[in-house]
Amino acid sequence: MKSSSEFERDLFPEQPGRTGRRSEDNEREMLRLLVETLQDYAIFTLDPEGRVLTWNQGAERILGHRAEEIVGQHFSRFFTEADRERGIPDEDLRAATRDGRHQEEGLRVRADGSTFWAQGTTTSLRARDGRTRAYSKIVRDITDRKQAERALKDRAEEVEQLADERARLVLELLDAEERERRRISQALHDEALQNLLAASQDVQEAERGGVPPSEALGRIKAPLERSIQQLRDTSLELHPLLLESRGLTVALDAIATGAATLAGFRASVRVDREVAGINDQLVLSIARELLVNAAKHSQATRVSVTVERRGESVEVRVTDDGVGIPAARREEAWEGGHMGLASLSGRLDAVGGSLELSSGPNSGTIAVAKFPSGADRRST
Ligand SMILES: Nc1ncnc2c1ncn2[C@@H]1O[C@H](COP(=O)(O)OP(=O)(O)OP(=O)(O)O)[C@@H](O)[C@H]1O
Ligand SMILES: [Mg+2]
């Protein structure tokens, strides 16, 4: 086996007649020592077939083989089996022969079988006739850099996910606000406005002498009272002054009474005292959707609303004794653009809560919404 300096002499023979041989020898010796003792780089040479010719201390440190056991072995053993099957080692030498120099990054295998990320540069060492006589290889362990790059990439992905999630929540919020606005506008149009129009017609008829004023007054009394009630409820919903001044129970009572009057059921409301004041807005919007659903769809005669604290969670339960929700109905409703329950369920999910519905044919519906106490403060 040749030593590295013998090999070097073969590759670059002395030219006859050159002077300063002694100082050249010294320089070579210095260079050899430098290469041999470099610790941070694996520096080795390969013969044209890819067998190891020389091996420095850095190579021993990084790849784990001692010079005496690796010289003469094929360098493909530093590659993973998958890379060997893909022909990467051969391609490495081919590219260096073609281009003079070839750089690549990949996983490399140490003597003990463990792997690390490496950056390698292969240079073809050509003799004076231009033919590749050997290759030099410089390999650096870049595991730290790769890990830092991966951590950065993971972080970037995380930030992207958070941004997506935030965008989704904003959309959901806008969607919920839009639905609320539509509902309130529809309620004002369908009830208060119709009642006031009917009252106005009665007044006009009395003015024209069509009906006696006493009869007209009698007729407009009820629609006027309903309109007053409805405008009061709506103004409460638009700005929950009542909620601020008189609390959750009164505000919930007002919504339940509104739904009960609309649909003709009896409503009861019970609120745990320790829950009130913490998540009032969220509790109100849950109860409103479930009560309006009961009014629109259930044909119930009784509906109850309870708001309770369960450990760290708040539970809003709306139970009716109506027709129940057929299993397929929720899917159909969603496809038909009715998304009250789906949107409520999404909002609860977003704050770490849940919505469960249980219902059988003609056994009514139990809707249970749960969320961690304080959730609406975190979500806004
Ligand atoms: N308490 C209930 N009793 C019987 N059926 C119900 C009840 N609640 C909901 N449903 C049924 O489930 C469907 C889905 O309810 P959801 O609240 O998602 O939509 P919606 O009330 O029809 O429309 P939106 O809420 O968008 O105004 C309803 O269309 C209705 O058929
Ligand atoms: Mg609904």
Short mmCIF file of C-alpha atoms and ligand atoms in Angstrom, two decimals:
data_model
loop_
_atom_site.label_atom_id
_atom_site.label_comp_id
_atom_site.label_asym_id
_atom_site.label_seq_id
_atom_site.Cartn_x
_atom_site.Cartn_y
_atom_site.Cartn_z
CA MET A 1 0.00 0.00 0.00
CA LYS A 2 1.33 3.41 -0.94
CA SER A 3 1.69 6.22 1.58
CA SER A 4 0.06 9.51 0.67
CA SER A 5 3.42 11.14 -0.12
CA GLU A 6 4.39 8.26 -2.42
CA PHE A 7 1.05 8.57 -4.13
CA GLU A 8 1.55 12.32 -4.47
CA ARG A 9 4.95 11.75 -6.08
CA ASP A 10 3.39 9.35 -8.59
CA LEU A 11 0.74 11.84 -9.51
CA PHE A 12 3.03 14.84 -9.77
CA PRO A 13 6.54 13.55 -10.59
CA GLU A 14 9.50 15.91 -10.26
CA GLN A 15 10.39 17.58 -13.45
CA PRO A 16 14.01 17.04 -14.36
CA GLY A 17 16.21 20.07 -14.11
CA ARG A 18 14.08 22.01 -11.61
CA THR A 19 15.88 23.79 -8.85
CA GLY A 20 14.97 24.34 -5.20
CA ARG A 21 14.08 20.73 -4.63
CA ARG A 22 14.71 20.88 -0.90
CA SER A 23 12.32 23.80 -0.27
CA GLU A 24 9.70 22.15 -2.51
CA ASP A 25 10.02 18.99 -0.43
CA ASN A 26 9.50 21.06 2.70
CA GLU A 27 6.39 22.70 1.28
CA ARG A 28 4.97 19.32 0.29
CA GLU A 29 5.64 17.96 3.70
CA MET A 30 3.89 20.95 5.31
CA LEU A 31 0.92 20.52 2.99
CA ARG A 32 0.77 16.80 3.73
CA LEU A 33 0.80 17.43 7.46
CA LEU A 34 -1.85 20.10 7.16
CA VAL A 35 -4.16 17.82 5.20
CA GLU A 36 -3.48 14.82 7.39
CA THR A 37 -4.18 16.59 10.65
CA LEU A 38 -7.23 18.66 9.64
CA GLN A 39 -9.97 17.54 12.00
CA ASP A 40 -13.10 19.28 10.66
CA TYR A 41 -12.88 17.91 7.13
CA ALA A 42 -12.69 14.35 5.95
CA ILE A 43 -10.08 14.60 3.20
CA PHE A 44 -9.28 11.46 1.26
CA THR A 45 -8.34 10.36 -2.20
CA LEU A 46 -9.78 7.62 -4.38
CA ASP A 47 -8.32 5.71 -7.27
CA PRO A 48 -10.16 5.94 -10.62
CA GLU A 49 -12.40 2.99 -9.57
CA GLY A 50 -13.39 4.67 -6.32
CA ARG A 51 -11.18 2.76 -3.87
CA VAL A 52 -9.72 4.73 -0.98
CA LEU A 53 -6.04 5.63 -1.41
CA THR A 54 -5.34 8.07 1.42
CA TRP A 55 -7.24 9.00 4.56
CA ASN A 56 -6.73 11.94 6.93
CA GLN A 57 -7.49 12.31 10.66
CA GLY A 58 -10.64 14.32 9.91
CA ALA A 59 -11.90 11.38 7.80
CA GLU A 60 -11.26 9.03 10.69
CA ARG A 61 -13.07 11.39 13.08
CA ILE A 62 -16.06 12.06 10.80
CA LEU A 63 -16.54 8.68 9.09
CA GLY A 64 -15.22 6.53 11.93
CA HIS A 65 -12.89 4.22 9.94
CA ARG A 66 -9.20 3.96 10.73
CA ALA A 67 -6.83 4.43 7.76
CA GLU A 68 -5.54 0.86 7.90
CA GLU A 69 -9.01 -0.68 7.66
CA ILE A 70 -10.44 1.61 4.96
CA VAL A 71 -7.60 2.11 2.46
CA GLY A 72 -8.35 -0.16 -0.52
CA GLN A 73 -12.11 -0.27 0.23
CA HIS A 74 -14.65 1.18 -2.19
CA PHE A 75 -16.00 4.61 -1.18
CA SER A 76 -19.62 3.60 -1.95
CA ARG A 77 -19.75 2.14 1.60
CA PHE A 78 -20.08 5.74 2.90
CA PHE A 79 -23.43 6.06 1.09
CA THR A 80 -26.78 4.76 2.27
CA GLU A 81 -28.12 1.62 0.66
CA ALA A 82 -30.87 3.64 -1.05
CA ASP A 83 -28.29 6.02 -2.56
CA ARG A 84 -26.14 3.08 -3.67
CA GLU A 85 -29.14 1.52 -5.40
CA ARG A 86 -29.80 4.82 -7.15
CA GLY A 87 -26.18 4.84 -8.41
CA ILE A 88 -25.23 8.05 -6.57
CA PRO A 89 -21.56 7.07 -5.86
CA ASP A 90 -20.87 6.23 -9.54
CA GLU A 91 -22.62 9.41 -10.62
CA ASP A 92 -20.44 11.39 -8.20
CA LEU A 93 -17.24 10.17 -9.89
CA ARG A 94 -18.70 10.49 -13.39
CA ALA A 95 -19.71 14.12 -12.75
CA ALA A 96 -16.28 14.97 -11.28
CA THR A 97 -14.56 13.40 -14.32
CA ARG A 98 -16.81 15.30 -16.70
CA ASP A 99 -16.83 18.71 -14.96
CA GLY A 100 -13.56 18.56 -13.04
CA ARG A 101 -15.39 19.14 -9.75
CA HIS A 102 -18.69 17.96 -8.30
CA GLN A 103 -20.47 18.97 -5.11
CA GLU A 104 -23.39 17.23 -3.45
CA GLU A 105 -25.20 16.92 -0.15
CA GLY A 106 -26.75 13.82 1.36
CA LEU A 107 -26.88 11.32 4.16
CA ARG A 108 -23.63 9.43 4.71
CA VAL A 109 -22.96 6.30 6.75
CA ARG A 110 -20.31 6.07 9.49
CA ALA A 111 -18.33 2.91 10.36
CA ASP A 112 -20.80 2.11 13.16
CA GLY A 113 -23.76 2.33 10.74
CA SER A 114 -25.06 5.66 12.05
CA THR A 115 -25.79 8.39 9.51
CA PHE A 116 -25.09 12.12 9.29
CA TRP A 117 -25.73 14.92 6.82
CA ALA A 118 -22.68 15.59 4.67
CA GLN A 119 -21.57 18.02 2.06
CA GLY A 120 -18.97 16.50 -0.23
CA THR A 121 -16.79 17.89 -2.99
CA THR A 122 -15.15 15.52 -5.41
CA THR A 123 -12.36 16.80 -7.66
CA SER A 124 -10.77 14.81 -10.41
CA LEU A 125 -6.99 14.84 -10.23
CA ARG A 126 -5.72 14.68 -13.77
CA ALA A 127 -2.26 13.65 -14.81
CA ARG A 128 -0.42 15.71 -17.38
CA ASP A 129 -1.96 13.64 -20.19
CA GLY A 130 -5.42 14.85 -19.05
CA ARG A 131 -6.60 11.48 -17.78
CA THR A 132 -8.13 11.18 -14.34
CA ARG A 133 -5.55 9.47 -12.16
CA ALA A 134 -7.41 9.84 -8.93
CA TYR A 135 -10.10 11.83 -7.10
CA SER A 136 -9.81 13.97 -4.03
CA LYS A 137 -12.78 14.11 -1.71
CA ILE A 138 -13.52 16.68 0.96
CA VAL A 139 -16.48 15.85 3.19
CA ARG A 140 -17.92 18.08 5.89
CA ASP A 141 -20.48 17.13 8.55
CA ILE A 142 -23.36 19.59 8.08
CA THR A 143 -25.84 17.92 10.44
CA ASP A 144 -26.05 21.04 12.64
CA ARG A 145 -26.81 23.26 9.67
CA LYS A 146 -29.41 20.79 8.38
CA GLN A 147 -31.06 20.62 11.78
CA ALA A 148 -31.14 24.41 12.00
CA GLU A 149 -32.62 24.56 8.49
CA ARG A 150 -35.23 21.96 9.43
CA ALA A 151 -36.10 23.80 12.66
CA LEU A 152 -36.50 26.99 10.63
CA LYS A 153 -38.69 25.22 8.09
CA ASP A 154 -40.83 23.66 10.84
CA ARG A 155 -41.21 27.06 12.45
CA ALA A 156 -42.17 28.64 9.12
CA GLU A 157 -44.78 25.91 8.59
CA GLU A 158 -46.09 26.46 12.11
CA VAL A 159 -46.41 30.20 11.51
CA GLU A 160 -48.16 29.50 8.21
CA GLN A 161 -50.59 27.14 9.96
CA LEU A 162 -51.30 29.72 12.66
CA ALA A 163 -51.93 32.35 10.01
CA ASP A 164 -54.33 29.98 8.19
CA GLU A 165 -56.10 29.19 11.43
CA ARG A 166 -56.41 32.87 12.25
CA ALA A 167 -57.81 33.59 8.78
CA ARG A 168 -60.32 30.77 9.26
CA LEU A 169 -61.40 32.15 12.64
CA VAL A 170 -61.79 35.66 11.24
CA LEU A 171 -63.91 34.30 8.39
CA GLU A 172 -65.98 32.30 10.83
CA LEU A 173 -66.50 35.36 12.96
CA LEU A 174 -67.47 37.46 9.95
CA ASP A 175 -69.80 34.70 8.85
CA ALA A 176 -71.39 34.55 12.31
CA GLU A 177 -71.79 38.35 12.37
CA GLU A 178 -73.31 38.37 8.89
CA ARG A 179 -75.79 35.66 9.89
CA GLU A 180 -76.76 37.59 13.01
CA ARG A 181 -77.32 40.75 11.00
CA ARG A 182 -79.44 38.90 8.46
CA ARG A 183 -81.49 37.27 11.19
CA ILE A 184 -82.16 40.53 13.02
CA SER A 185 -83.04 42.34 9.80
CA GLN A 186 -85.41 39.53 8.84
CA ALA A 187 -87.01 39.50 12.27
CA LEU A 188 -87.59 43.27 12.13
CA HIS A 189 -89.03 42.99 8.63
CA ASP A 190 -91.24 39.95 9.20
CA GLU A 191 -92.63 40.91 12.58
CA ALA A 192 -92.25 44.49 13.82
CA LEU A 193 -92.64 46.06 10.39
CA GLN A 194 -95.65 43.88 9.42
CA ASN A 195 -97.36 44.62 12.75
CA LEU A 196 -96.80 48.36 12.37
CA LEU A 197 -98.04 48.29 8.74
CA ALA A 198 -101.22 46.51 9.83
CA ALA A 199 -101.74 49.09 12.61
CA SER A 200 -101.14 51.93 10.16
CA GLN A 201 -103.76 50.52 7.74
CA ASP A 202 -106.28 50.30 10.59
CA VAL A 203 -105.62 53.95 11.45
CA GLN A 204 -106.04 54.99 7.78
CA GLU A 205 -109.27 53.04 7.52
CA ALA A 206 -110.59 54.82 10.64
CA GLU A 207 -109.56 58.17 9.14
CA ARG A 208 -111.50 57.41 5.96
CA GLY A 209 -114.47 56.56 8.15
CA GLY A 210 -114.37 52.87 7.15
CA VAL A 211 -114.38 51.65 10.77
CA PRO A 212 -115.29 53.47 13.96
CA PRO A 213 -112.19 54.84 15.78
CA SER A 214 -112.91 52.77 18.87
CA GLU A 215 -112.83 49.57 16.82
CA ALA A 216 -109.62 50.67 15.03
CA LEU A 217 -108.00 51.45 18.39
CA GLY A 218 -108.98 48.01 19.67
CA ARG A 219 -107.46 46.34 16.62
CA ILE A 220 -104.12 48.18 16.68
CA LYS A 221 -103.47 47.61 20.38
CA ALA A 222 -102.16 44.03 20.06
CA PRO A 223 -99.86 44.57 17.02
CA LEU A 224 -98.45 47.71 18.63
CA GLU A 225 -97.66 45.83 21.83
CA ARG A 226 -96.01 43.00 19.90
CA SER A 227 -93.93 45.52 17.98
CA ILE A 228 -92.84 47.25 21.19
CA GLN A 229 -91.81 43.90 22.63
CA GLN A 230 -89.95 42.94 19.54
CA LEU A 231 -88.11 46.24 19.18
CA ARG A 232 -87.12 45.96 22.82
CA ASP A 233 -85.76 42.42 22.30
CA THR A 234 -83.93 43.44 19.15
CA SER A 235 -82.30 46.48 20.70
CA LEU A 236 -81.17 44.21 23.51
CA GLU A 237 -79.59 41.88 20.98
CA LEU A 238 -77.91 44.69 19.07
CA HIS A 239 -76.39 46.15 22.17
CA PRO A 240 -76.69 44.05 25.26
CA LEU A 241 -77.20 46.97 27.65
CA LEU A 242 -79.60 44.75 29.49
CA LEU A 243 -76.92 42.13 29.74
CA GLU A 244 -74.51 44.63 31.23
CA SER A 245 -76.96 46.15 33.64
CA ARG A 246 -79.15 43.21 34.65
CA GLY A 247 -77.16 40.13 33.85
CA LEU A 248 -77.26 36.90 31.91
CA THR A 249 -80.43 35.41 33.40
CA VAL A 250 -82.57 38.41 32.45
CA ALA A 251 -81.08 38.58 28.95
CA LEU A 252 -81.59 34.81 28.43
CA ASP A 253 -85.15 35.10 29.74
CA ALA A 254 -85.85 37.81 27.18
CA ILE A 255 -84.59 35.65 24.28
CA ALA A 256 -86.45 32.55 25.55
CA THR A 257 -89.67 34.53 26.00
CA GLY A 258 -89.30 35.93 22.47
CA ALA A 259 -88.87 32.42 21.01
CA ALA A 260 -91.70 31.04 23.18
CA THR A 261 -94.11 33.78 22.06
CA LEU A 262 -93.19 33.19 18.42
CA ALA A 263 -93.67 29.42 18.52
CA GLY A 264 -96.20 28.98 21.29
CA PHE A 265 -94.18 26.81 23.69
CA ARG A 266 -93.46 27.25 27.38
CA ALA A 267 -89.88 28.12 28.17
CA SER A 268 -87.86 27.84 31.35
CA VAL A 269 -84.39 29.23 32.01
CA ARG A 270 -81.97 28.28 34.78
CA VAL A 271 -78.49 29.79 35.13
CA ASP A 272 -75.86 28.73 37.69
CA ARG A 273 -75.02 31.85 39.60
CA GLU A 274 -71.28 31.24 39.41
CA VAL A 275 -71.36 31.04 35.60
CA ALA A 276 -72.99 34.43 35.02
CA GLY A 277 -70.69 37.29 34.09
CA ILE A 278 -67.85 35.17 32.69
CA ASN A 279 -68.91 34.06 29.19
CA ASP A 280 -72.21 35.86 28.80
CA GLN A 281 -71.89 36.81 25.13
CA LEU A 282 -70.96 33.28 24.07
CA VAL A 283 -73.70 31.70 26.22
CA LEU A 284 -76.26 34.11 24.74
CA SER A 285 -75.31 33.43 21.13
CA ILE A 286 -75.39 29.63 21.70
CA ALA A 287 -78.75 29.78 23.45
CA ARG A 288 -80.15 32.11 20.79
CA GLU A 289 -79.33 29.72 17.90
CA LEU A 290 -80.70 26.70 19.80
CA LEU A 291 -83.84 28.53 20.95
CA VAL A 292 -84.54 29.93 17.49
CA ASN A 293 -84.09 26.39 16.10
CA ALA A 294 -86.54 25.03 18.66
CA ALA A 295 -89.00 27.79 17.70
CA LYS A 296 -88.60 27.26 13.95
CA HIS A 297 -88.33 23.50 13.70
CA SER A 298 -89.33 21.54 16.81
CA GLN A 299 -93.10 22.07 17.26
CA ALA A 300 -92.33 21.59 20.96
CA THR A 301 -94.65 22.44 23.81
CA ARG A 302 -91.84 22.87 26.36
CA VAL A 303 -88.29 24.07 26.03
CA SER A 304 -85.78 24.40 28.83
CA VAL A 305 -82.44 26.19 28.92
CA THR A 306 -79.84 25.51 31.59
CA VAL A 307 -76.41 27.05 31.94
CA GLU A 308 -74.15 25.21 34.38
CA ARG A 309 -70.55 25.06 35.41
CA ARG A 310 -68.93 21.60 35.13
CA GLY A 311 -65.38 21.64 36.44
CA GLU A 312 -63.46 24.05 34.26
CA SER A 313 -66.17 24.00 31.59
CA VAL A 314 -69.44 25.76 31.01
CA GLU A 315 -72.37 23.74 29.68
CA VAL A 316 -75.35 25.24 27.88
CA ARG A 317 -78.17 22.72 27.46
CA VAL A 318 -81.32 23.37 25.46
CA THR A 319 -83.92 20.60 25.62
CA ASP A 320 -87.22 20.48 23.74
CA ASP A 321 -90.03 17.91 23.58
CA GLY A 322 -90.62 18.35 19.86
CA VAL A 323 -90.26 16.26 16.73
CA GLY A 324 -86.49 15.66 16.98
CA ILE A 325 -83.88 16.03 14.25
CA PRO A 326 -83.78 13.15 11.76
CA ALA A 327 -80.16 12.03 11.31
CA ALA A 328 -80.02 12.89 7.61
CA ARG A 329 -81.57 16.29 8.20
CA ARG A 330 -78.42 18.06 9.42
CA GLU A 331 -76.49 17.05 6.31
CA GLU A 332 -79.38 18.12 4.05
CA ALA A 333 -79.72 21.41 5.92
CA TRP A 334 -75.99 22.13 5.43
CA GLU A 335 -76.21 21.34 1.74
CA GLY A 336 -79.27 23.59 1.47
CA GLY A 337 -77.32 26.51 2.95
CA HIS A 338 -78.76 26.26 6.50
CA MET A 339 -75.72 26.38 8.65
CA GLY A 340 -76.76 27.54 12.09
CA LEU A 341 -75.73 24.30 13.82
CA ALA A 342 -72.62 23.74 11.66
CA SER A 343 -71.46 27.28 12.28
CA LEU A 344 -72.12 27.01 16.01
CA SER A 345 -70.23 23.73 16.12
CA GLY A 346 -67.28 25.37 14.26
CA ARG A 347 -67.23 28.30 16.68
CA LEU A 348 -67.20 25.96 19.69
CA ASP A 349 -64.45 23.82 18.15
CA ALA A 350 -62.37 26.94 17.65
CA VAL A 351 -62.42 27.72 21.38
CA GLY A 352 -61.76 24.12 22.43
CA GLY A 353 -65.40 23.25 23.05
CA SER A 354 -67.99 20.98 21.43
CA LEU A 355 -71.62 20.69 20.40
CA GLU A 356 -73.53 17.45 20.88
CA LEU A 357 -77.06 16.79 19.72
CA SER A 358 -79.14 13.81 20.68
CA SER A 359 -82.55 13.22 19.38
CA GLY A 360 -84.94 10.45 18.43
CA PRO A 361 -88.18 10.50 16.42
CA ASN A 362 -90.75 12.44 18.48
CA SER A 363 -88.57 12.29 21.57
CA GLY A 364 -87.43 15.86 21.23
CA THR A 365 -83.92 17.23 20.96
CA ILE A 366 -81.20 17.72 23.54
CA ALA A 367 -78.46 20.09 22.45
CA VAL A 368 -75.43 20.35 24.72
CA ALA A 369 -72.76 22.96 24.06
CA LYS A 370 -69.61 22.86 26.18
CA PHE A 371 -66.61 25.15 26.24
CA PRO A 372 -63.79 26.03 28.62
CA SER A 373 -64.71 28.82 31.00
CA GLY A 374 -63.30 32.16 29.82
CA ALA A 375 -63.21 30.92 26.20
CA ASP A 376 -64.94 33.91 24.64
CA ARG A 377 -62.40 36.27 26.15
CA ARG A 378 -59.60 34.21 24.61
CA SER A 379 -61.33 34.02 21.23
CA THR A 380 -61.81 37.76 20.79
N1 LIG B 1 -84.74 21.61 17.88
C1 LIG B 1 -84.92 21.07 16.68
N2 LIG B 1 -85.98 20.23 16.46
C2 LIG B 1 -86.16 19.68 15.22
N3 LIG B 1 -85.36 19.90 14.15
C3 LIG B 1 -84.31 20.71 14.32
C4 LIG B 1 -84.03 21.35 15.57
N4 LIG B 1 -82.91 22.08 15.43
C5 LIG B 1 -82.51 21.93 14.14
N5 LIG B 1 -83.37 21.11 13.47
C6 LIG B 1 -83.21 20.63 12.08
O1 LIG B 1 -81.83 20.68 11.76
C7 LIG B 1 -81.62 21.50 10.61
C8 LIG B 1 -80.31 22.23 10.74
O2 LIG B 1 -80.38 23.29 11.70
P1 LIG B 1 -79.56 24.60 11.44
O3 LIG B 1 -79.70 25.46 12.64
O4 LIG B 1 -78.19 24.21 11.03
O5 LIG B 1 -80.25 25.27 10.16
P2 LIG B 1 -81.56 26.17 10.09
O6 LIG B 1 -82.03 26.52 11.46
O7 LIG B 1 -82.54 25.47 9.19
O8 LIG B 1 -81.04 27.44 9.33
P3 LIG B 1 -80.15 28.64 9.93
O9 LIG B 1 -79.77 28.25 11.31
O10 LIG B 1 -78.98 28.69 9.00
O11 LIG B 1 -81.01 29.82 9.89
C9 LIG B 1 -82.84 22.40 10.53
O12 LIG B 1 -83.10 22.80 9.21
C10 LIG B 1 -83.93 21.50 11.10
O13 LIG B 1 -84.46 20.66 10.10
MG MG B 2 -80.75 27.35 12.91
#
